[in-house]
Short mmCIF file of C-alpha atoms in Angstrom, two decimals:
data_model
loop_
_atom_site.label_atom_id
_atom_site.label_comp_id
_atom_site.label_asym_id
_atom_site.label_seq_id
_atom_site.Cartn_x
_atom_site.Cartn_y
_atom_site.Cartn_z
CA GLN D 1 7.17 -21.96 5.12
CA VAL D 2 6.81 -18.77 2.18
CA GLN D 3 10.02 -17.42 0.69
CA LEU D 4 9.97 -14.80 -1.28
CA GLN D 5 12.70 -13.75 -3.98
CA GLU D 6 13.56 -10.57 -6.16
CA SER D 7 15.37 -10.43 -9.14
CA GLY D 8 16.43 -8.30 -12.17
CA PRO D 9 18.88 -6.09 -13.51
CA GLY D 10 20.69 -4.27 -10.21
CA LEU D 11 21.76 -1.38 -13.11
CA VAL D 12 19.50 1.04 -14.96
CA LYS D 13 20.20 4.06 -16.56
CA PRO D 14 18.93 7.43 -16.17
CA SER D 15 15.63 7.84 -17.73
CA GLN D 16 14.60 4.05 -18.21
CA THR D 17 12.31 1.81 -16.52
CA LEU D 18 13.44 -0.62 -13.61
CA SER D 19 11.89 -4.33 -13.61
CA LEU D 20 12.16 -6.55 -11.01
CA THR D 21 10.25 -9.29 -10.31
CA CYS D 22 9.10 -11.33 -7.19
CA THR D 23 9.13 -15.06 -7.33
CA VAL D 24 6.36 -16.31 -4.34
CA SER D 25 7.01 -19.83 -3.06
CA GLY D 26 5.93 -22.16 -0.11
CA GLY D 27 2.52 -20.29 -0.81
CA SER D 28 0.03 -19.06 -3.39
CA ILE D 29 -0.77 -15.78 -4.64
CA SER D 30 -4.07 -16.95 -5.41
CA SER D 31 -5.26 -17.74 -2.38
CA GLY D 32 -6.57 -14.61 -2.20
CA ASP D 33 -5.91 -14.31 1.50
CA TYR D 34 -2.85 -11.60 1.15
CA TYR D 35 -1.51 -8.67 -0.64
CA TRP D 36 1.55 -8.41 -1.81
CA SER D 37 4.07 -5.22 -1.82
CA TRP D 38 7.10 -3.99 -3.10
CA ILE D 39 8.70 -2.01 -0.66
CA ARG D 40 12.41 0.02 -1.06
CA GLN D 41 14.98 1.86 0.95
CA PRO D 42 17.89 3.95 -0.26
CA PRO D 43 21.40 3.01 1.09
CA GLY D 44 21.15 4.33 4.68
CA LYS D 45 17.92 5.76 4.63
CA GLY D 46 14.29 4.57 5.75
CA LEU D 47 11.67 2.37 4.05
CA GLU D 48 8.99 3.40 1.69
CA TRP D 49 6.10 1.27 0.95
CA ILE D 50 5.72 1.41 -3.19
CA GLY D 51 2.74 -0.38 -3.95
CA TYR D 52 0.53 -3.63 -3.93
CA ILE D 53 -1.47 -6.00 -6.04
CA TYR D 54 -4.03 -8.59 -5.41
CA TYR D 55 -4.48 -11.73 -6.98
CA SER D 56 -7.17 -10.92 -9.02
CA GLY D 57 -4.78 -7.97 -10.11
CA SER D 58 -6.42 -5.29 -8.46
CA THR D 59 -3.38 -2.47 -7.28
CA TYR D 60 -3.13 0.37 -4.98
CA TYR D 61 -0.36 2.27 -5.45
CA ASN D 62 1.54 5.08 -3.18
CA PRO D 63 0.73 8.67 -4.69
CA SER D 64 4.12 10.43 -4.42
CA LEU D 65 4.91 7.53 -6.93
CA LYS D 66 1.54 6.57 -8.72
CA SER D 67 2.25 7.95 -11.98
CA ARG D 68 5.44 6.04 -12.51
CA VAL D 69 4.61 2.67 -10.76
CA THR D 70 2.54 -0.29 -12.26
CA ILE D 71 2.50 -3.86 -10.37
CA SER D 72 1.25 -6.48 -12.17
CA VAL D 73 0.65 -10.31 -10.97
CA ASP D 74 1.32 -14.06 -13.13
CA THR D 75 -0.48 -16.58 -11.06
CA SER D 76 0.12 -19.21 -12.96
CA LYS D 77 3.94 -18.41 -12.72
CA ASN D 78 3.43 -17.06 -8.95
CA GLN D 79 4.68 -14.59 -9.42
CA PHE D 80 4.16 -9.97 -9.23
CA SER D 81 6.10 -7.52 -10.66
CA LEU D 82 7.35 -3.98 -10.15
CA LYS D 83 8.17 -1.72 -13.17
CA LEU D 84 9.65 2.19 -12.10
CA SER D 85 9.53 4.67 -15.26
CA SER D 86 11.65 7.43 -15.62
CA VAL D 87 13.92 6.61 -13.22
CA THR D 88 16.84 8.72 -11.82
CA ALA D 89 19.50 8.67 -9.15
CA ALA D 90 16.49 9.53 -6.78
CA ASP D 91 15.52 6.01 -7.36
CA THR D 92 19.14 4.10 -6.03
CA ALA D 93 17.57 1.34 -3.68
CA VAL D 94 17.55 -1.50 -2.14
CA TYR D 95 13.70 -3.33 -3.68
CA TYR D 96 11.72 -5.27 -1.71
CA CYS D 97 8.86 -7.56 -2.03
CA ALA D 98 6.99 -7.82 0.44
CA ARG D 99 3.57 -10.33 1.59
CA LEU D 100 1.19 -7.92 2.99
CA GLU D 101 -1.64 -9.05 5.67
CA GLU D 102 -4.65 -7.21 5.90
CA SER D 103 -7.48 -9.15 7.40
CA VAL D 104 -7.46 -8.52 10.96
CA ALA D 105 -4.42 -6.24 11.67
CA SER D 106 -2.22 -4.31 8.75
CA TYR D 107 1.51 -5.71 8.54
CA PHE D 108 4.11 -7.04 6.50
CA ASP D 109 5.15 -10.15 7.79
CA TYR D 110 6.84 -12.28 5.51
CA TRP D 111 10.27 -9.83 3.15
CA GLY D 112 12.53 -11.16 -0.28
CA GLN D 113 15.74 -10.61 1.11
CA GLY D 114 16.00 -7.36 -1.48
CA THR D 115 17.59 -6.58 -4.30
CA LEU D 116 20.04 -3.26 -5.01
CA VAL D 117 19.25 -1.64 -8.50
CA THR D 118 21.65 1.41 -8.84
CA VAL D 119 20.58 4.19 -11.96
CA SER D 120 23.58 5.15 -12.93
CA SER D 121 24.53 5.95 -16.68
CA GLU E 1 -0.67 11.39 4.98
CA ILE E 2 0.52 10.15 8.34
CA VAL E 3 3.92 11.00 9.54
CA LEU E 4 5.99 8.81 12.13
CA THR E 5 8.65 10.23 14.45
CA GLN E 6 11.04 7.42 16.15
CA SER E 7 12.71 8.49 18.88
CA PRO E 8 15.85 8.63 20.36
CA GLY E 9 17.61 8.51 17.18
CA THR E 10 19.98 6.25 18.23
CA LEU E 11 19.75 4.39 21.68
CA SER E 12 23.29 2.61 23.29
CA LEU E 13 22.96 0.48 25.69
CA SER E 14 24.17 -2.45 27.37
CA PRO E 15 23.33 -6.33 26.78
CA GLY E 16 20.82 -7.29 29.89
CA GLU E 17 19.04 -3.40 30.09
CA ARG E 18 16.03 -2.72 29.21
CA ALA E 19 15.03 -0.73 26.10
CA THR E 20 11.97 1.60 25.48
CA LEU E 21 11.55 2.77 21.96
CA SER E 22 9.14 5.65 21.42
CA CYS E 23 6.73 6.42 18.02
CA ARG E 24 4.99 9.36 17.58
CA ALA E 25 1.96 9.47 14.87
CA SER E 26 1.11 12.78 13.58
CA GLN E 27 -2.73 12.06 13.69
CA SER E 28 -4.47 8.94 15.31
CA VAL E 29 -3.21 5.79 14.34
CA SER E 30 -5.79 2.53 14.63
CA SER E 31 -3.84 -0.23 16.99
CA SER E 32 -4.94 -2.56 14.85
CA TYR E 33 -2.71 -0.46 11.88
CA LEU E 34 0.83 -0.39 14.13
CA ALA E 35 3.39 -2.56 13.71
CA TRP E 36 7.23 -3.22 14.64
CA TYR E 37 10.17 -4.03 12.32
CA GLN E 38 13.81 -4.74 13.40
CA GLN E 39 16.04 -4.65 10.81
CA LYS E 40 19.66 -5.89 11.32
CA PRO E 41 23.25 -4.97 8.63
CA GLY E 42 22.63 -6.87 4.83
CA GLN E 43 19.46 -8.12 5.83
CA ALA E 44 15.18 -7.24 5.16
CA PRO E 45 13.79 -6.22 8.14
CA ARG E 46 11.86 -8.48 10.34
CA LEU E 47 7.91 -8.54 11.36
CA LEU E 48 8.74 -8.32 15.32
CA ILE E 49 4.89 -6.51 16.23
CA TYR E 50 2.35 -6.41 15.31
CA GLY E 51 -1.61 -4.43 16.14
CA ALA E 52 0.51 -2.69 18.64
CA SER E 53 1.42 -5.13 20.57
CA SER E 54 0.71 -8.62 19.08
CA ARG E 55 3.84 -10.95 18.60
CA ALA E 56 5.10 -12.02 15.38
CA THR E 57 5.44 -16.06 15.15
CA GLY E 58 9.06 -17.42 16.71
CA ILE E 59 9.61 -13.73 18.45
CA PRO E 60 10.43 -14.11 21.77
CA ASP E 61 8.43 -12.61 25.10
CA ARG E 62 11.46 -10.29 26.05
CA PHE E 63 9.39 -8.06 23.19
CA SER E 64 6.31 -6.51 23.80
CA GLY E 65 4.32 -3.54 22.14
CA SER E 66 1.81 -0.81 23.51
CA GLY E 67 0.36 2.59 22.83
CA SER E 68 -2.65 3.77 21.42
CA GLY E 69 -3.74 6.86 19.31
CA THR E 70 -0.55 8.60 18.87
CA ASP E 71 1.88 6.99 21.02
CA PHE E 72 3.21 3.83 20.64
CA THR E 73 6.39 1.51 22.65
CA LEU E 74 8.37 -0.74 21.99
CA THR E 75 9.71 -2.37 25.06
CA ILE E 76 12.60 -5.25 24.57
CA SER E 77 12.87 -5.98 28.49
CA ARG E 78 16.24 -7.57 28.77
CA LEU E 79 18.48 -7.06 26.20
CA GLU E 80 20.41 -9.60 23.99
CA PRO E 81 23.53 -9.41 21.73
CA GLU E 82 21.53 -10.36 18.60
CA ASP E 83 19.01 -7.62 19.94
CA PHE E 84 21.27 -4.73 18.35
CA ALA E 85 19.99 -3.60 15.01
CA VAL E 86 17.20 -0.63 13.82
CA TYR E 87 14.04 -0.61 14.69
CA TYR E 88 10.82 0.76 12.54
CA CYS E 89 7.19 1.78 12.89
CA GLN E 90 4.82 1.01 10.45
CA GLN E 91 0.89 2.37 10.15
CA TYR E 92 -1.64 2.54 7.63
CA GLY E 93 -4.53 4.91 7.92
CA SER E 94 -6.82 6.88 6.04
CA SER E 95 -4.05 8.60 4.32
CA LEU E 96 -4.83 4.91 2.75
CA VAL E 97 -0.86 5.07 2.45
CA TYR E 98 1.45 2.66 4.41
CA THR E 99 4.62 4.56 5.99
CA PHE E 100 7.27 3.64 8.30
CA GLY E 101 9.05 5.73 10.93
CA GLN E 102 12.92 7.17 10.13
CA GLY E 103 13.84 4.47 12.86
CA THR E 104 15.45 3.86 16.36
CA LYS E 105 19.75 2.79 16.15
CA LEU E 106 19.60 0.62 18.90
CA GLU E 107 23.50 -0.16 19.80
CA ILE E 108 25.64 -1.78 21.99
CA LYS E 109 27.68 0.68 24.51
#
């Protein structure tokens, strides 16, 4: 059973960089069968896809966030990470990492439990 | 970017009743790229349906998905107490962006 777990600071100051890591267990990021994504959800609101990375390091980001987002992968640790720069209060959200299936259909089949990141001074 | 509009915003029903949730896309979506998720308070979304009509592993057969083009439907044939939650549709399209609907809250009447 694949499991994903987010980790990182729960509080970030405005204008600083938000950094989160997702650790994958029960499956290898290097298998090449999936993409690895970040999705966020502001309190009481809907879901927003941030971007994904493939085990090779190729990435694709939501154009609305592209200028501030970097997703990286560490296959030796079976982890992938998110950096979001120049954060504001609007970036306060629960951040989820998720596995993206793209072979026959497109969907997020495994999700981490989510981690709340608050942007505040 | 394709916008997904879900209706109704809130649906009030009783256990045992049938629930019909709608997801309308601003442009045509390939059925392969339409999925449905269930989210309960304090939990991550859970995949229910992918490819518009295929149930994910472990999902009871009271959940079914249908539709094509711009109109998709999630049906729960007989509501169980654990089905009351928020439901989201999600698509991937020509804009190369994954987007979600705003959600339908299914509440106990």
